[in-house]
Amino acid sequence: MIDFRPFYQQIATSQLSAWLETLPLQLKQWEKQTHGDYAKWAKIVDFLPHLTASHIDLKSAVKSEAETPLSAGEQQRIIHHLKQLMPWRKGPYHLYGIHVDCEWRSDFKWDRVSPHLAPLQDRTILDVGCGSGYHMWRMVGEGAKMVVGIDPTELFLCQFEAVRKLLNNDRRANLIPLGIEEMQPLAAFDTVFSMGVLYHRKSPLDHLTQLKNQLVKGGELVLETLVVDGDVNTVLVPADRYAKMKNVYFIPSVDCLINWLEKCGFQNVRCVDVETTSLEEQRKTDWLENESLIDFLDPQDHSKTIEGYPVPKRAVILANK
Ligand SMILES: C[S@@+](CC[C@H](N)C(=O)[O-])C[C@H]1O[C@@H](n2cnc3c(N)ncnc32)[C@H](O)[C@@H]1O
């Protein structure tokens, strides 16, 4: 099972120490009600070999290499374990010559977001809805002091721990399996990321307030979410599914989103990027069995989702507390 005690020790002497008032008890409760496959997934992490990488690159990719390349047999054994943690959605990871070619090219998102950020060097960072943790490793690569991801999906926790093990067990990033709404307001993070989460929340203004509650005064919010074209009053609330997703609630225009952030008390709110998701960024690979973007679009007209809505377009908004 995944042991959170090293994380508690790490934060005990950090600006996150107040979290120890609630987190250990919350995770004890969480352990009693995990997903039915959690124990199996956690075992797969245990089965992975302890390897020592001679070179790790987190600056331009998430990559580990050994002095002597692994044999084909050793690689196959690792692939066999990692494939039991499918679907792999966010990546890619390059681990000891194995290319974990995930559904999403998360590096494309990082390339859109990272040039606009206040330098991450020495920052304490929260990544809300971090998935398997791809962007957390890239934040470490930018010199972050400590990166904490929170994501309630236990499969992603196990994927994260598997990758961590193949990155020399690096403890500068940690994933806590909670939702943002369960987190004690810490006002302790220098940067808070929420990427690909807002449209999944039933109450978007509450989500923005929860993000603000985690930031230090003056800290930076990095919000990435789906948007539609329109003015300050435009919000798409899909009748049922959006791009086959059941849990999509609010897709605002950029102006509307800026208004929401200002209403929540954020300052210096600005949009730094808007881009339509391409079929190169989200696609089917050998690392997932499920459908991908191409199956979510109208087969006759790729400018619409299968339900007739505008295709996924995503904005990056920065703001300060
Ligand atoms: C679309 S993915 C985005 C992953 C990653 N941040 C990215 O941008 O590629 C949304 C993630 O939010 C997580 N999530 C869902 N509800 C959440 C909540 N209440 N708090 C934090 N994360 C949540 C999901 O498990 C999923 O990993």
XYZ file of C-alpha atoms and ligand atoms in Angstrom:
348
model
C 0.000 0.000 0.000
C 1.106 3.544 -0.574
C 2.736 5.077 2.460
C 2.070 8.773 3.085
C 4.289 8.999 6.185
C 7.338 10.278 4.274
C 5.128 13.112 3.001
C 3.996 13.985 6.530
C 7.643 14.140 7.592
C 8.446 16.337 4.620
C 5.726 18.888 5.347
C 6.255 18.924 9.123
C 9.020 21.504 8.757
C 7.569 23.337 5.750
C 5.004 26.058 5.131
C 2.425 23.236 4.772
C 2.820 22.011 8.375
C -0.720 23.125 9.366
C -2.044 20.438 6.990
C -0.988 17.813 9.528
C -3.987 18.894 11.630
C -6.392 17.212 9.171
C -4.585 15.213 6.476
C -3.469 12.050 8.331
C -6.977 11.491 9.700
C -8.571 12.147 6.282
C -6.256 9.651 4.595
C -6.987 7.074 7.290
C -10.684 7.447 6.431
C -9.873 7.324 2.706
C -7.991 4.025 3.142
C -11.174 2.408 4.484
C -13.188 3.195 1.349
C -10.852 2.953 -1.616
C -11.770 1.704 -5.101
C -12.196 -2.107 -5.270
C -9.086 -2.416 -7.481
C -6.857 -0.112 -5.426
C -5.032 -2.916 -3.601
C -4.310 -4.631 -6.949
C -3.011 -1.406 -8.513
C -0.847 -0.616 -5.467
C 0.671 -4.121 -5.701
C 1.678 -3.444 -9.307
C 3.746 -0.495 -8.055
C 5.425 -2.897 -5.585
C 6.171 -5.377 -8.395
C 8.108 -2.780 -10.397
C 11.866 -3.230 -9.986
C 14.028 -0.844 -7.977
C 16.273 0.633 -10.641
C 18.768 3.439 -10.459
C 18.707 5.929 -13.296
C 21.999 7.553 -14.209
C 20.216 10.374 -16.027
C 16.827 11.969 -15.382
C 15.398 14.770 -17.519
C 12.392 16.635 -16.131
C 13.183 19.895 -17.902
C 12.298 18.986 -21.488
C 10.398 15.700 -20.898
C 9.753 13.149 -18.144
C 12.541 10.718 -18.833
C 14.851 8.318 -16.995
C 17.805 6.380 -18.404
C 20.171 3.763 -16.993
C 23.918 3.699 -17.522
C 23.489 0.281 -19.176
C 20.227 0.020 -21.177
C 17.750 -2.598 -19.931
C 17.490 -5.838 -21.871
C 14.400 -6.409 -24.028
C 13.184 -8.944 -21.436
C 13.549 -6.481 -18.543
C 11.688 -3.839 -20.560
C 8.894 -6.285 -21.393
C 8.407 -7.103 -17.712
C 8.018 -3.407 -16.846
C 5.666 -2.856 -19.803
C 3.572 -5.799 -18.606
C 3.179 -4.196 -15.144
C 2.535 -0.674 -16.444
C -0.111 -1.923 -18.889
C -2.085 -3.287 -15.944
C -2.517 0.353 -14.889
C -4.262 1.310 -18.159
C -5.805 3.617 -19.285
C -2.799 5.940 -19.307
C -4.342 9.322 -20.091
C -1.691 11.984 -19.361
C 1.933 11.781 -20.436
C 4.112 10.852 -22.291
C 6.693 9.173 -20.058
C 10.030 7.855 -21.297
C 11.240 5.391 -18.659
C 14.330 3.248 -19.232
C 13.718 3.164 -22.987
C 9.973 2.452 -22.585
C 7.703 5.015 -24.229
C 4.442 5.256 -22.273
C 2.513 6.911 -25.090
C -0.520 8.241 -23.229
C -3.802 9.430 -24.749
C -2.869 13.076 -24.166
C 0.291 14.854 -25.225
C 0.375 16.734 -21.922
C 3.665 18.271 -23.033
C 1.656 20.311 -25.593
C -0.332 21.857 -22.709
C 2.847 22.480 -20.725
C 4.373 24.273 -23.731
C 1.297 26.544 -23.911
C 1.226 27.265 -20.168
C 4.828 27.369 -18.920
C 6.203 30.376 -20.865
C 3.683 32.664 -19.112
C 4.247 31.616 -15.491
C 5.976 33.448 -12.683
C 9.252 31.461 -12.303
C 8.587 28.185 -10.439
C 12.076 28.057 -8.928
C 11.863 27.408 -5.139
C 8.067 27.605 -5.120
C 5.675 25.402 -3.171
C 3.033 24.360 -5.688
C -0.404 22.746 -5.621
C -1.641 20.982 -8.775
C -5.381 20.387 -8.391
C -6.646 17.461 -10.492
C -3.102 16.433 -11.369
C -4.017 13.091 -13.021
C -0.990 10.794 -13.211
C 1.228 13.767 -12.366
C 2.911 14.550 -15.704
C 2.821 18.325 -15.156
C 4.036 17.951 -11.559
C 7.274 16.401 -12.800
C 7.689 19.249 -15.295
C 7.204 21.724 -12.390
C 9.961 19.892 -10.490
C 12.049 20.214 -13.666
C 11.572 24.001 -13.425
C 13.109 23.996 -9.943
C 10.005 23.927 -7.704
C 10.812 23.330 -4.030
C 7.827 21.019 -3.462
C 4.898 20.025 -5.680
C 1.724 18.542 -4.221
C -0.951 17.146 -6.501
C -4.443 16.323 -5.327
C -6.636 14.000 -7.322
C -9.306 11.642 -5.983
C -8.871 9.006 -8.733
C -6.927 6.128 -7.162
C -5.744 4.680 -10.478
C -3.908 7.954 -11.143
C -2.311 7.786 -7.680
C -0.908 4.351 -8.565
C 0.270 5.533 -12.001
C 2.005 8.460 -10.287
C 3.699 6.155 -7.755
C 4.789 3.809 -10.570
C 6.396 6.704 -12.444
C 7.970 8.021 -9.236
C 9.566 4.618 -8.606
C 11.103 4.741 -12.094
C 12.392 8.281 -11.443
C 14.739 7.247 -8.619
C 11.858 7.562 -6.120
C 12.009 11.377 -6.333
C 10.060 12.871 -3.414
C 9.893 16.457 -4.615
C 6.415 15.655 -5.993
C 3.640 13.931 -4.051
C 0.056 12.995 -4.894
C -2.663 13.103 -2.248
C -5.880 11.248 -3.180
C -8.418 13.895 -2.156
C -10.725 16.315 -3.964
C -9.990 20.038 -3.671
C -13.249 20.534 -1.753
C -11.992 18.188 0.986
C -8.790 20.121 1.520
C -8.271 22.316 4.559
C -7.731 25.967 3.445
C -3.976 26.389 3.895
C -3.192 29.756 2.261
C 0.310 28.309 1.864
C 1.008 27.612 -1.845
C 2.954 30.076 -3.985
C 1.342 28.773 -7.203
C -1.892 26.832 -7.592
C -2.700 25.063 -10.852
C -6.205 23.926 -11.805
C -6.012 22.475 -15.292
C -8.897 20.564 -16.846
C -10.958 20.564 -13.644
C -13.289 23.613 -13.578
C -15.786 22.231 -16.129
C -16.109 19.056 -14.036
C -17.215 21.048 -10.974
C -20.919 21.628 -10.335
C -20.210 24.927 -8.641
C -17.462 26.779 -10.540
C -17.349 29.862 -8.289
C -16.906 27.644 -5.243
C -14.047 25.919 -7.086
C -12.353 29.283 -7.757
C -12.772 30.264 -4.096
C -11.298 26.934 -2.963
C -8.265 27.559 -5.210
C -7.873 31.066 -3.755
C -8.009 29.656 -0.215
C -4.888 27.574 -0.931
C -2.778 30.501 -2.209
C -0.490 32.780 -0.236
C -1.266 36.473 -0.611
C 0.068 37.556 -4.004
C 0.403 33.910 -5.122
C -0.373 32.913 -8.716
C -3.382 30.954 -9.939
C -2.987 29.066 -13.228
C -6.418 28.126 -14.507
C -6.806 26.058 -17.659
C -10.287 25.054 -18.749
C -12.698 24.584 -21.645
C -14.149 27.795 -23.094
C -16.671 28.759 -25.768
C -16.786 31.843 -27.995
C -19.024 34.616 -26.713
C -19.330 37.668 -24.481
C -19.241 38.165 -20.727
C -22.708 36.604 -20.409
C -22.019 33.436 -22.424
C -21.849 30.072 -20.630
C -22.564 26.678 -22.193
C -24.310 24.278 -19.820
C -24.611 21.050 -21.829
C -28.063 19.475 -21.664
C -26.591 16.017 -21.197
C -23.142 14.919 -22.354
C -20.384 17.070 -23.841
C -17.929 15.202 -26.119
C -19.417 12.037 -24.565
C -18.419 13.176 -21.037
C -21.229 12.913 -18.481
C -19.667 15.236 -15.921
C -19.325 18.547 -17.776
C -21.290 21.371 -16.144
C -20.132 24.899 -17.086
C -18.126 26.035 -20.140
C -17.844 29.841 -20.029
C -16.447 32.324 -22.556
C -13.046 33.829 -21.688
C -14.694 37.150 -20.726
C -17.165 35.346 -18.493
C -14.352 33.413 -16.812
C -12.419 36.627 -16.190
C -15.582 38.096 -14.638
C -15.991 35.044 -12.361
C -12.367 35.323 -11.200
C -12.716 39.045 -10.484
C -15.981 38.423 -8.613
C -14.068 35.912 -6.457
C -11.548 38.632 -5.599
C -8.617 37.658 -7.847
C -6.466 40.474 -9.210
C -4.452 40.985 -12.380
C -6.636 38.462 -14.234
C -5.452 37.844 -17.796
C -5.908 35.253 -20.543
C -2.566 34.166 -22.019
C -3.591 31.416 -24.440
C -6.626 29.997 -26.263
C -6.370 26.901 -28.438
C -8.677 24.318 -29.992
C -7.693 20.778 -28.943
C -6.130 18.994 -31.915
C -6.315 15.346 -32.925
C -2.530 15.229 -32.357
C -2.926 16.294 -28.709
C -5.659 13.785 -27.728
C -5.634 10.474 -29.560
C -5.875 6.722 -29.214
C -2.674 4.844 -28.444
C -1.664 1.364 -27.302
C -1.872 2.591 -23.687
C -5.675 2.880 -23.490
C -8.544 0.709 -24.671
C -11.087 3.515 -24.590
C -12.265 5.925 -27.278
C -10.515 9.267 -27.798
C -11.203 12.730 -29.298
C -11.860 11.503 -32.866
C -14.778 9.419 -31.517
C -16.203 12.444 -29.671
C -16.541 14.613 -32.801
C -19.318 14.719 -35.400
C -17.948 12.353 -38.098
C -19.342 14.648 -40.877
C -18.187 17.936 -39.330
C -15.120 18.097 -37.094
C -16.068 21.631 -35.974
C -18.744 20.116 -33.717
C -18.842 17.509 -30.991
C -20.982 14.438 -31.566
C -23.746 16.209 -29.591
C -23.556 19.282 -31.886
C -21.673 21.581 -29.457
C -18.562 23.629 -30.362
C -15.430 21.410 -30.299
C -13.168 21.520 -27.213
C -11.273 24.803 -27.007
C -9.165 25.565 -23.953
C -7.975 28.812 -22.373
C -5.137 29.501 -19.930
C -5.893 32.281 -17.447
C -3.484 33.683 -14.861
C -4.502 35.659 -11.779
C -3.119 36.694 -8.396
C -4.563 36.527 -4.906
C -9.252 16.344 -17.379
S -8.259 15.729 -16.081
C -6.982 16.952 -16.048
C -5.628 16.378 -15.713
C -4.466 17.372 -15.773
N -4.613 18.431 -14.785
C -4.326 17.969 -17.128
O -4.580 19.148 -17.274
O -3.984 17.265 -18.066
C -9.219 16.145 -14.648
C -8.673 15.543 -13.360
O -9.368 16.111 -12.254
C -9.535 15.097 -11.294
N -10.629 15.515 -10.401
C -11.946 15.251 -10.512
N -12.615 15.782 -9.483
C -11.702 16.420 -8.707
C -11.780 17.153 -7.474
N -12.926 17.318 -6.852
N -10.642 17.663 -6.962
C -9.454 17.460 -7.586
N -9.338 16.770 -8.743
C -10.434 16.263 -9.294
C -9.799 13.848 -12.105
O -9.554 12.666 -11.367
C -8.858 14.036 -13.267
O -7.596 13.453 -13.026
